[in-house]
Short mmCIF file of C-alpha atoms in Angstrom, two decimals:
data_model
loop_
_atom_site.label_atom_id
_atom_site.label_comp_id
_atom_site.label_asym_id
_atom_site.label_seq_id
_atom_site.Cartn_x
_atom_site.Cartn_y
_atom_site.Cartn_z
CA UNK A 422 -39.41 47.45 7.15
CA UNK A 423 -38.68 45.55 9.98
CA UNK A 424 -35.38 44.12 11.71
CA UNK A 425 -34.91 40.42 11.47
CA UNK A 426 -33.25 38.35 15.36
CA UNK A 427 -32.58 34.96 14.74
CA UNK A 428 -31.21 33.18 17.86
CA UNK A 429 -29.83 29.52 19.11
CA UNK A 430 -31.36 28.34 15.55
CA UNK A 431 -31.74 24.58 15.21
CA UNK A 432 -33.29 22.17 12.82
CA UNK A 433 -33.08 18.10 12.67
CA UNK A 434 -34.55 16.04 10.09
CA UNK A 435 -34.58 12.07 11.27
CA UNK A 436 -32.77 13.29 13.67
CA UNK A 437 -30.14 14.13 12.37
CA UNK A 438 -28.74 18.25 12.74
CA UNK A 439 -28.75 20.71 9.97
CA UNK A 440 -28.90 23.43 11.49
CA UNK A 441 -26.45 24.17 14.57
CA UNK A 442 -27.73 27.05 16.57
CA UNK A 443 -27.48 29.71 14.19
CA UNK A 444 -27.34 33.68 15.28
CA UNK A 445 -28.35 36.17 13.12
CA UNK A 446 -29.25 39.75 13.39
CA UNK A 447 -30.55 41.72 10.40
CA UNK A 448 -30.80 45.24 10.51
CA UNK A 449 -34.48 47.04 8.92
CA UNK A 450 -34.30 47.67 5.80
CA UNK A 451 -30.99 45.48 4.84
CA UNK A 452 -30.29 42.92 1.77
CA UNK A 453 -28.37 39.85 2.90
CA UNK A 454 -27.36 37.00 0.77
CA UNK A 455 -26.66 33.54 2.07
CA UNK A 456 -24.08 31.36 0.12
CA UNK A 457 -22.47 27.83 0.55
CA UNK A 458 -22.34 25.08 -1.27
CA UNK A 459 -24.86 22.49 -2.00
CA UNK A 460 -26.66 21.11 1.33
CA UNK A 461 -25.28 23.30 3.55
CA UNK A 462 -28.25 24.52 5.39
CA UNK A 463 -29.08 28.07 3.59
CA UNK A 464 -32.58 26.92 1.86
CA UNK A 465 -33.43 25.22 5.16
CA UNK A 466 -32.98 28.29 6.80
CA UNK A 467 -34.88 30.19 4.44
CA UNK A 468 -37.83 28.11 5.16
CA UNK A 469 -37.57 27.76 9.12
CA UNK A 470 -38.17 31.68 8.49
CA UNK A 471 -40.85 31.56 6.58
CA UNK A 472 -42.49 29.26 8.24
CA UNK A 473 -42.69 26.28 6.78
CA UNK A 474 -40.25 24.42 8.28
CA UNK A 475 -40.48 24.13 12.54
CA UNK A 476 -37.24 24.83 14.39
CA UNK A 477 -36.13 22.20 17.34
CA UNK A 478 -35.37 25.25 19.40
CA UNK A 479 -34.16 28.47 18.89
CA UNK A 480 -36.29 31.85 18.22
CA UNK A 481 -37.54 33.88 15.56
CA UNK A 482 -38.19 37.65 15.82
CA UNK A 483 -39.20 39.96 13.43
CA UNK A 484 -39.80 43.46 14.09
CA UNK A 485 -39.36 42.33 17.39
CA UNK A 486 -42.70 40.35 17.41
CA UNK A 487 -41.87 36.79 18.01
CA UNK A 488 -42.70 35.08 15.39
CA UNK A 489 -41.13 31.32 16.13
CA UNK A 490 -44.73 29.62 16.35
CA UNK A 491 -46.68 31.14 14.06
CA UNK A 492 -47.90 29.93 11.00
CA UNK A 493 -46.67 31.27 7.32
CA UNK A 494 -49.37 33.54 6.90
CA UNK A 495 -49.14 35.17 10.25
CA UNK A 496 -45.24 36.31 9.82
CA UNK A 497 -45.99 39.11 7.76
CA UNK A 498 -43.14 37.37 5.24
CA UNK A 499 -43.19 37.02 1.28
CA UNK A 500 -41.35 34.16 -0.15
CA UNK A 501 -40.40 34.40 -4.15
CA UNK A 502 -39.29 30.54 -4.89
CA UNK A 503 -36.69 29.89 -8.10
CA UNK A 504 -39.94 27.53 -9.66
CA UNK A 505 -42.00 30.66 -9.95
CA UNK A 506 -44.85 28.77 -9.02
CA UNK A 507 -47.75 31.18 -10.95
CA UNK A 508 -50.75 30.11 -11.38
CA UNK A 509 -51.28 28.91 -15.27
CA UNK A 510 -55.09 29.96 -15.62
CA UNK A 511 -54.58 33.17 -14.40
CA UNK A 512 -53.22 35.94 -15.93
CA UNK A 513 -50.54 38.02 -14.85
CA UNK A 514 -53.09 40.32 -12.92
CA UNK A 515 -55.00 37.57 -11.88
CA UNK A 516 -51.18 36.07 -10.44
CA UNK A 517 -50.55 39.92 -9.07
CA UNK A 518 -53.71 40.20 -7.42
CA UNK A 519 -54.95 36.42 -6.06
CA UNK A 520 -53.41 36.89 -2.57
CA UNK A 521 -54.82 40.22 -2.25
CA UNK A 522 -58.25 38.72 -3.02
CA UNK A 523 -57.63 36.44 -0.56
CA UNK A 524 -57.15 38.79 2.36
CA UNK A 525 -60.18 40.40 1.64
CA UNK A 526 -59.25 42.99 -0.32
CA UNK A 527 -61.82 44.61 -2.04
CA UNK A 528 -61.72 44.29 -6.11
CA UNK A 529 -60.86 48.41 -7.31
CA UNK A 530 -58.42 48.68 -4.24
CA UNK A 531 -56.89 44.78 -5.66
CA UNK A 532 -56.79 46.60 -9.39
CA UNK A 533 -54.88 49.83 -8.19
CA UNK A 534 -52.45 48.14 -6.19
CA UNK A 535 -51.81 45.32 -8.86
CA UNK A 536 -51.78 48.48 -11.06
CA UNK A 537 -49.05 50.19 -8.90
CA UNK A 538 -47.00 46.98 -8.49
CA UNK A 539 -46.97 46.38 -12.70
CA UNK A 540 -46.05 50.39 -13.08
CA UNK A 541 -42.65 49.23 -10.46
CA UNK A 542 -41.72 46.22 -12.64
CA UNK A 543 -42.66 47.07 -15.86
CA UNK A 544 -44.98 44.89 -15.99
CA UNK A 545 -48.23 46.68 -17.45
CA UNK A 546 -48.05 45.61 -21.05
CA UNK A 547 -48.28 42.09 -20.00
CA UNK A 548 -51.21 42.16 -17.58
CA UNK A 549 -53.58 40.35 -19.80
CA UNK A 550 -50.98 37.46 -20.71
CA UNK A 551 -50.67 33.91 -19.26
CA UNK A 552 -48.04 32.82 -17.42
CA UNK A 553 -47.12 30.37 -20.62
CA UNK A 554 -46.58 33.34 -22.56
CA UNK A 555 -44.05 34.92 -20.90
CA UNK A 556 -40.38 35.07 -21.09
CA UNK A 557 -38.56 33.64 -17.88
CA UNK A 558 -37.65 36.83 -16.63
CA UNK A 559 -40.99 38.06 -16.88
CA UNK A 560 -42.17 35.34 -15.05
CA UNK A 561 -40.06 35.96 -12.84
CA UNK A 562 -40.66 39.34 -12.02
CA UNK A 563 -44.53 38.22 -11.78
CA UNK A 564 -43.41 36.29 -8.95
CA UNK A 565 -41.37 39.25 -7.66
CA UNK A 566 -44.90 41.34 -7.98
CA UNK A 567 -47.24 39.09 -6.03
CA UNK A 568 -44.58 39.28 -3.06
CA UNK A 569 -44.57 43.23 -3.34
CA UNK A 570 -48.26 43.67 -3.55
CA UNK A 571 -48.44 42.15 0.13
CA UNK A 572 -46.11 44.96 1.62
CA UNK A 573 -44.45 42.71 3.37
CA UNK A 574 -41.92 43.33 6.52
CA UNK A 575 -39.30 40.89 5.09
CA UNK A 576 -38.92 39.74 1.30
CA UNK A 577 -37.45 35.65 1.48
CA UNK A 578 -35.83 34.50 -2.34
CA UNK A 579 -34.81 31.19 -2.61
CA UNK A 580 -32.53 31.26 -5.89
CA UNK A 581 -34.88 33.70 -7.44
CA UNK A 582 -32.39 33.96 -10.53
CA UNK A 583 -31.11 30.52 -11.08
CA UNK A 584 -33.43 29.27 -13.61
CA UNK A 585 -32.36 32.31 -16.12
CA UNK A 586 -29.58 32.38 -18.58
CA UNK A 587 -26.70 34.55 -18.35
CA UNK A 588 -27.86 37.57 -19.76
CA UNK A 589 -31.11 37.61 -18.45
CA UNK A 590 -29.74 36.95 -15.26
CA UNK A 591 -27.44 40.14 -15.25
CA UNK A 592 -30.45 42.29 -16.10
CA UNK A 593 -32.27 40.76 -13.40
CA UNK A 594 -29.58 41.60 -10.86
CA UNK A 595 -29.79 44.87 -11.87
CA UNK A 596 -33.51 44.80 -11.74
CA UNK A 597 -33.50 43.29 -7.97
CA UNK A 598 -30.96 46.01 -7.30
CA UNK A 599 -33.00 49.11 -7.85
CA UNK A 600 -35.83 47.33 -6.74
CA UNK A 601 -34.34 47.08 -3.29
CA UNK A 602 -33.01 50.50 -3.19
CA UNK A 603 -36.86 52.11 -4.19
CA UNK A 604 -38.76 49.69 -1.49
CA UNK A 605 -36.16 49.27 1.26
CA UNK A 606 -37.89 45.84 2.47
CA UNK A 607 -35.87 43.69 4.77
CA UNK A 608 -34.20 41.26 2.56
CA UNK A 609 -32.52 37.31 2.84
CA UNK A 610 -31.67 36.12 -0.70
CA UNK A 611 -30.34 32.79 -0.76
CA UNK A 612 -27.96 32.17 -3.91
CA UNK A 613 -25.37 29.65 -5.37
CA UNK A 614 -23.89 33.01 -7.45
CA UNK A 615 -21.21 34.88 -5.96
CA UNK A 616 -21.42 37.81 -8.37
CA UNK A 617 -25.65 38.08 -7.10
CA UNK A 618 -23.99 38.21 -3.80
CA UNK A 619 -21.11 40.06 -4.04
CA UNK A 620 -23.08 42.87 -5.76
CA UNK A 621 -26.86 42.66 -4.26
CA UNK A 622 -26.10 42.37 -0.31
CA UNK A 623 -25.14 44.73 2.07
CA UNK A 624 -23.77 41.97 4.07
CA UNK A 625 -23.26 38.38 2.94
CA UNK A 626 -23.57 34.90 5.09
CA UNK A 627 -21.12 31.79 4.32
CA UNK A 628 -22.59 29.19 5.51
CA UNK A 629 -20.65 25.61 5.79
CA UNK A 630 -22.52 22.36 7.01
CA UNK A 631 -25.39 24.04 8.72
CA UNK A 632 -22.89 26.27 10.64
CA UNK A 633 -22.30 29.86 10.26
CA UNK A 634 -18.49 30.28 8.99
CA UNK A 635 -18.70 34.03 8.82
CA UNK A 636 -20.47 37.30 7.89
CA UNK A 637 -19.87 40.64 6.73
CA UNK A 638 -19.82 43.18 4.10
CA UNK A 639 -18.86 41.78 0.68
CA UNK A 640 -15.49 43.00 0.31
CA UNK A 641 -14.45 42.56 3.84
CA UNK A 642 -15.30 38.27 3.00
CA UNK A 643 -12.93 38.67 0.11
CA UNK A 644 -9.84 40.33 1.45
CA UNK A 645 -10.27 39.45 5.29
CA UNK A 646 -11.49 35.85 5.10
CA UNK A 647 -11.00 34.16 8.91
CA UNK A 648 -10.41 30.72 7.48
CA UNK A 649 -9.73 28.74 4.89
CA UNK A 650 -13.10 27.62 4.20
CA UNK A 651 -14.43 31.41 3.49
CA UNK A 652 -11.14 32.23 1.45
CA UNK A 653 -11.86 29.24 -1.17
CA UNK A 654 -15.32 29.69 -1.10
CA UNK A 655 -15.37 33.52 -1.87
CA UNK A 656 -13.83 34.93 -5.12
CA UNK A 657 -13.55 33.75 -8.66
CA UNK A 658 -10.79 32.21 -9.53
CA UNK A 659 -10.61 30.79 -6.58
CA UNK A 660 -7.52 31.88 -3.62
CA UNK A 661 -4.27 29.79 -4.01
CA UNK A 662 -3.33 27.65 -1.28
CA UNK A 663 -0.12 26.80 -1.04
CA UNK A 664 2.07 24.73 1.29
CA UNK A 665 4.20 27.57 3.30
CA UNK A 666 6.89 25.35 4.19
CA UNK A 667 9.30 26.52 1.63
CA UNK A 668 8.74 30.03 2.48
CA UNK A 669 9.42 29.63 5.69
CA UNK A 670 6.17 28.59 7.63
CA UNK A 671 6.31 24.70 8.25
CA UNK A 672 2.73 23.85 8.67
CA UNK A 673 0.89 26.93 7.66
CA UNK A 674 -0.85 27.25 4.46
CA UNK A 675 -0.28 30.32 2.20
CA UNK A 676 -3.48 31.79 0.96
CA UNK A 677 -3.05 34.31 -2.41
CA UNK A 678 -5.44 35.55 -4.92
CA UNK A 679 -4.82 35.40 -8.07
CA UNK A 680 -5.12 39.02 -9.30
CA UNK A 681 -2.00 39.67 -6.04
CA UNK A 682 0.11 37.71 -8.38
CA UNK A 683 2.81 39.99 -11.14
CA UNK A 684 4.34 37.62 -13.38
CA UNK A 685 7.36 38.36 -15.74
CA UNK A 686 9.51 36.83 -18.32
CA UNK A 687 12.17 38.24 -17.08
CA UNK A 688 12.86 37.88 -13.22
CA UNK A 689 10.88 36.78 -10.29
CA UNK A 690 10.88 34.86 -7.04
CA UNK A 691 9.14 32.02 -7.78
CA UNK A 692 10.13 30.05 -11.40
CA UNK A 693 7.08 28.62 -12.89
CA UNK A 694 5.63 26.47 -16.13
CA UNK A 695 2.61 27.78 -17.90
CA UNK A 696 0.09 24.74 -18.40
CA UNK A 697 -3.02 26.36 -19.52
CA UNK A 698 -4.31 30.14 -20.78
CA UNK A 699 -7.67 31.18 -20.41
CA UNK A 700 -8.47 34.40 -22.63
CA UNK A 701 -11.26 36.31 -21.66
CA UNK A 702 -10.79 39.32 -23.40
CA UNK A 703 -10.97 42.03 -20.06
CA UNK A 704 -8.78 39.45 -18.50
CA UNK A 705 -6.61 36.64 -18.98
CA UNK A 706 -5.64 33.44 -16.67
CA UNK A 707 -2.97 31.75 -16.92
CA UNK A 708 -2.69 28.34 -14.76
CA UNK A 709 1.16 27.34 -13.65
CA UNK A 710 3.21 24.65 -12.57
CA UNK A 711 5.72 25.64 -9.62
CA UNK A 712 8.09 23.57 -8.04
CA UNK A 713 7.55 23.16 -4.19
CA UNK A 714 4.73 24.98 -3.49
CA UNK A 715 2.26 23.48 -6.35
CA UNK A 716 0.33 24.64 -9.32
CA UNK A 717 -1.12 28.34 -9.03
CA UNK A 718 -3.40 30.30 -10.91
CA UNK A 719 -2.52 34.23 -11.97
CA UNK A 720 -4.98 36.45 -13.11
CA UNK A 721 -3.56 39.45 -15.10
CA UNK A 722 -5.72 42.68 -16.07
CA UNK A 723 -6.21 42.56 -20.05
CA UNK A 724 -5.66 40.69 -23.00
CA UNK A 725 -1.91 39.07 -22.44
CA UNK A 726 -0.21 36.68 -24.42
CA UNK A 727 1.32 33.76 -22.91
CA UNK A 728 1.94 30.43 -24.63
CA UNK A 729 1.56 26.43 -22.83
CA UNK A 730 5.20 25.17 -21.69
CA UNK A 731 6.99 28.98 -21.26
CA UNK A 732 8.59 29.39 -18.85
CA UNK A 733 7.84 32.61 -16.37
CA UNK A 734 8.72 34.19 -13.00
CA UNK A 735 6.08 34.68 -10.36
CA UNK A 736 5.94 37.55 -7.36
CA UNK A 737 3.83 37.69 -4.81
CA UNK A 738 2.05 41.18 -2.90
CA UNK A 739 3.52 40.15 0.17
CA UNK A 740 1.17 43.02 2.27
CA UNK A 741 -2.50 40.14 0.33
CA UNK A 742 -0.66 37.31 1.79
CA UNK A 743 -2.41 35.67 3.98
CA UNK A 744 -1.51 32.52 6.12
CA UNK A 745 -3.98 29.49 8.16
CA UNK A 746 -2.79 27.18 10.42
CA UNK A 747 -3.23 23.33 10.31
CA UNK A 748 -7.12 23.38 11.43
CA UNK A 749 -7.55 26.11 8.81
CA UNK A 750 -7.86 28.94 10.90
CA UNK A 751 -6.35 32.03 9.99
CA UNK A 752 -3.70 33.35 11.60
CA UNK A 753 -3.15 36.85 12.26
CA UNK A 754 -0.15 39.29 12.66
CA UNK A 755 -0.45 42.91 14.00
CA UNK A 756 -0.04 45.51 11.48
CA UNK A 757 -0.53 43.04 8.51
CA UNK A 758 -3.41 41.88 6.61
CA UNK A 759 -1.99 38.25 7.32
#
């Protein structure tokens, strides 16, 4: 395990920015997840890390050895890529055990250690088999093998899980998950998937046009987001925004998720429309028409019936409100979460 110092980050392609001096300090032995959408930077990062990417300026330290300059195979780093990228003559030993080979490993210490790394991911049945005949989570997990037989100081995953259907990928997050917890490698998982985040890291990055917008524990994103950028992007369905003016707050914007909504057929603050119902069995959405402040989505606990066009009456948890000013920054009052 080793910590991970990232400081005064940047990277250009053309000349143009992508990276804007990013800071980052990841403790030994932690999982973080970097999220954003599309192009934001978080796969470039990944690879300035590992390596194969050069930085403009900035440093890199890992275990406090200064790794910035070094090549990919000096950084003591792993990298598990969303492609897989096995080799399809060899078979899963041969996959497990290649970059052993290569660093001069002799061939019974390569055999007990690709022996020891199949026992961890259950991957002994399937030694003998091609890559071709393989599931794609067992692929996967191949590729998760040859990064653990190299006892790295800091495991890199690029989408790791993004190639995998639903199921397979909630297994797999389970998988990574106990994984982490038995090896207690230094960790950056890049990821489009909240839940992987939400659930995996110990501390999660949202990053927004190569610029860190914040970081934190998972839960502390969700409920204390610091603008409106990390309140949208965080949490499915998304936080309503809605213009504060009528409540008050010319200007501001009124940030509310959707499960801090109660809604009645009786009586309420707010009067709305129902437009839409989304049924998911644990929960149900409903998606409403107000008048002044704009549509909003509720989310209510359960399996509720609601029909399109009824009319209902919306409250608010006053003490989840939270409110950003015009440049999207949130705005903060002592002794309230807003």
């Amino acid at each position: 395990m080793a910590s991970l110092d990232i400081a005064g980050l940047t990277k250009s392609f053309d000349g143009q920015e992508v990276l804007h001096g990013l800071d980052l300090a990841v403790g030994s032995g932690e999982f973080w997840a970097l999220v954003g959408p599309s192009g934001c930077g978080k796969s470039v990062l990944l690879r300035t890390i590992a390596g194969l990417l050069r930085p403009e300026s900035g440093t890199i330290h890992l275990g406090g050895r200064d790794i910035t300059a070094l090549q990919p195979a000096q950084r003591d780093i792993a990298m598990v890529f969303q492609s897989y990228a096995l080799y399809p003559h060899l078979s899963v030993a041969g996959n497990l055990g290649i970059g052993l080979r290569q660093a001069g490993m002799s061939r019974a210490d390569t055999r007990r250690e690709v022996d020891r790394v199949a026992a961890i991911l259950g991957l002994t049945p399937l030694l003998h088999r091609l890559p071709q005949e393989l599931s794609g989570g067992e692929r996967q997990r191949v590729a998760i093998g040859r990064a653990i037989s190299r006892k790295p100081s800091l495991f890199l995953f690029d989408e790791p899980l993004s190639n995998l259907d639903a199921a397979l990928r909630v297994h797999m997050r389970i998988e990574m998950a106990d994984l982490h917890r038995r090896l207690g490698t230094t960790t950056i998982y890049v990821t489009h998937d909240q839940v992987e985040a939400m659930t995996l890291a110990d501390r999660i990055v949202v990053m927004n046009q190569g610029r860190i917008e914040q970081q934190g524990r998972p839960m502390d994103l969700y409920h204390d987001p610091d603008n409106l950028f990390v309140a949208g992007f965080i949490g499915s369905p998304k936080m309503n925004f809605l213009a504060a003016g009528p409540l008050g707050r010319p200007g501001h914007m009124l940030g509310i998720r959707p499960e801090h909504i109660t809604v009645s057929r009786a009586e309420g603050a707010l009067r709305a429309i129902v437009e839409h119902v989304e049924t998911l069995g644990c929960e149900t959405n409903l998606i409403l028409r107000t008048e002044g402040l704009g549509p909003v989505v509720a989310r209510l606990f359960g399996h509720q019936v609601f029909r399109t066009d009824e009319v209902v009456f919306l409250d608010f948890d006053r003490s989840r409100e939270l409110f950003f000013d015009t440049a999207g920054r949130r705005i903060r009052q002592p002794g309230r979460g807003s």
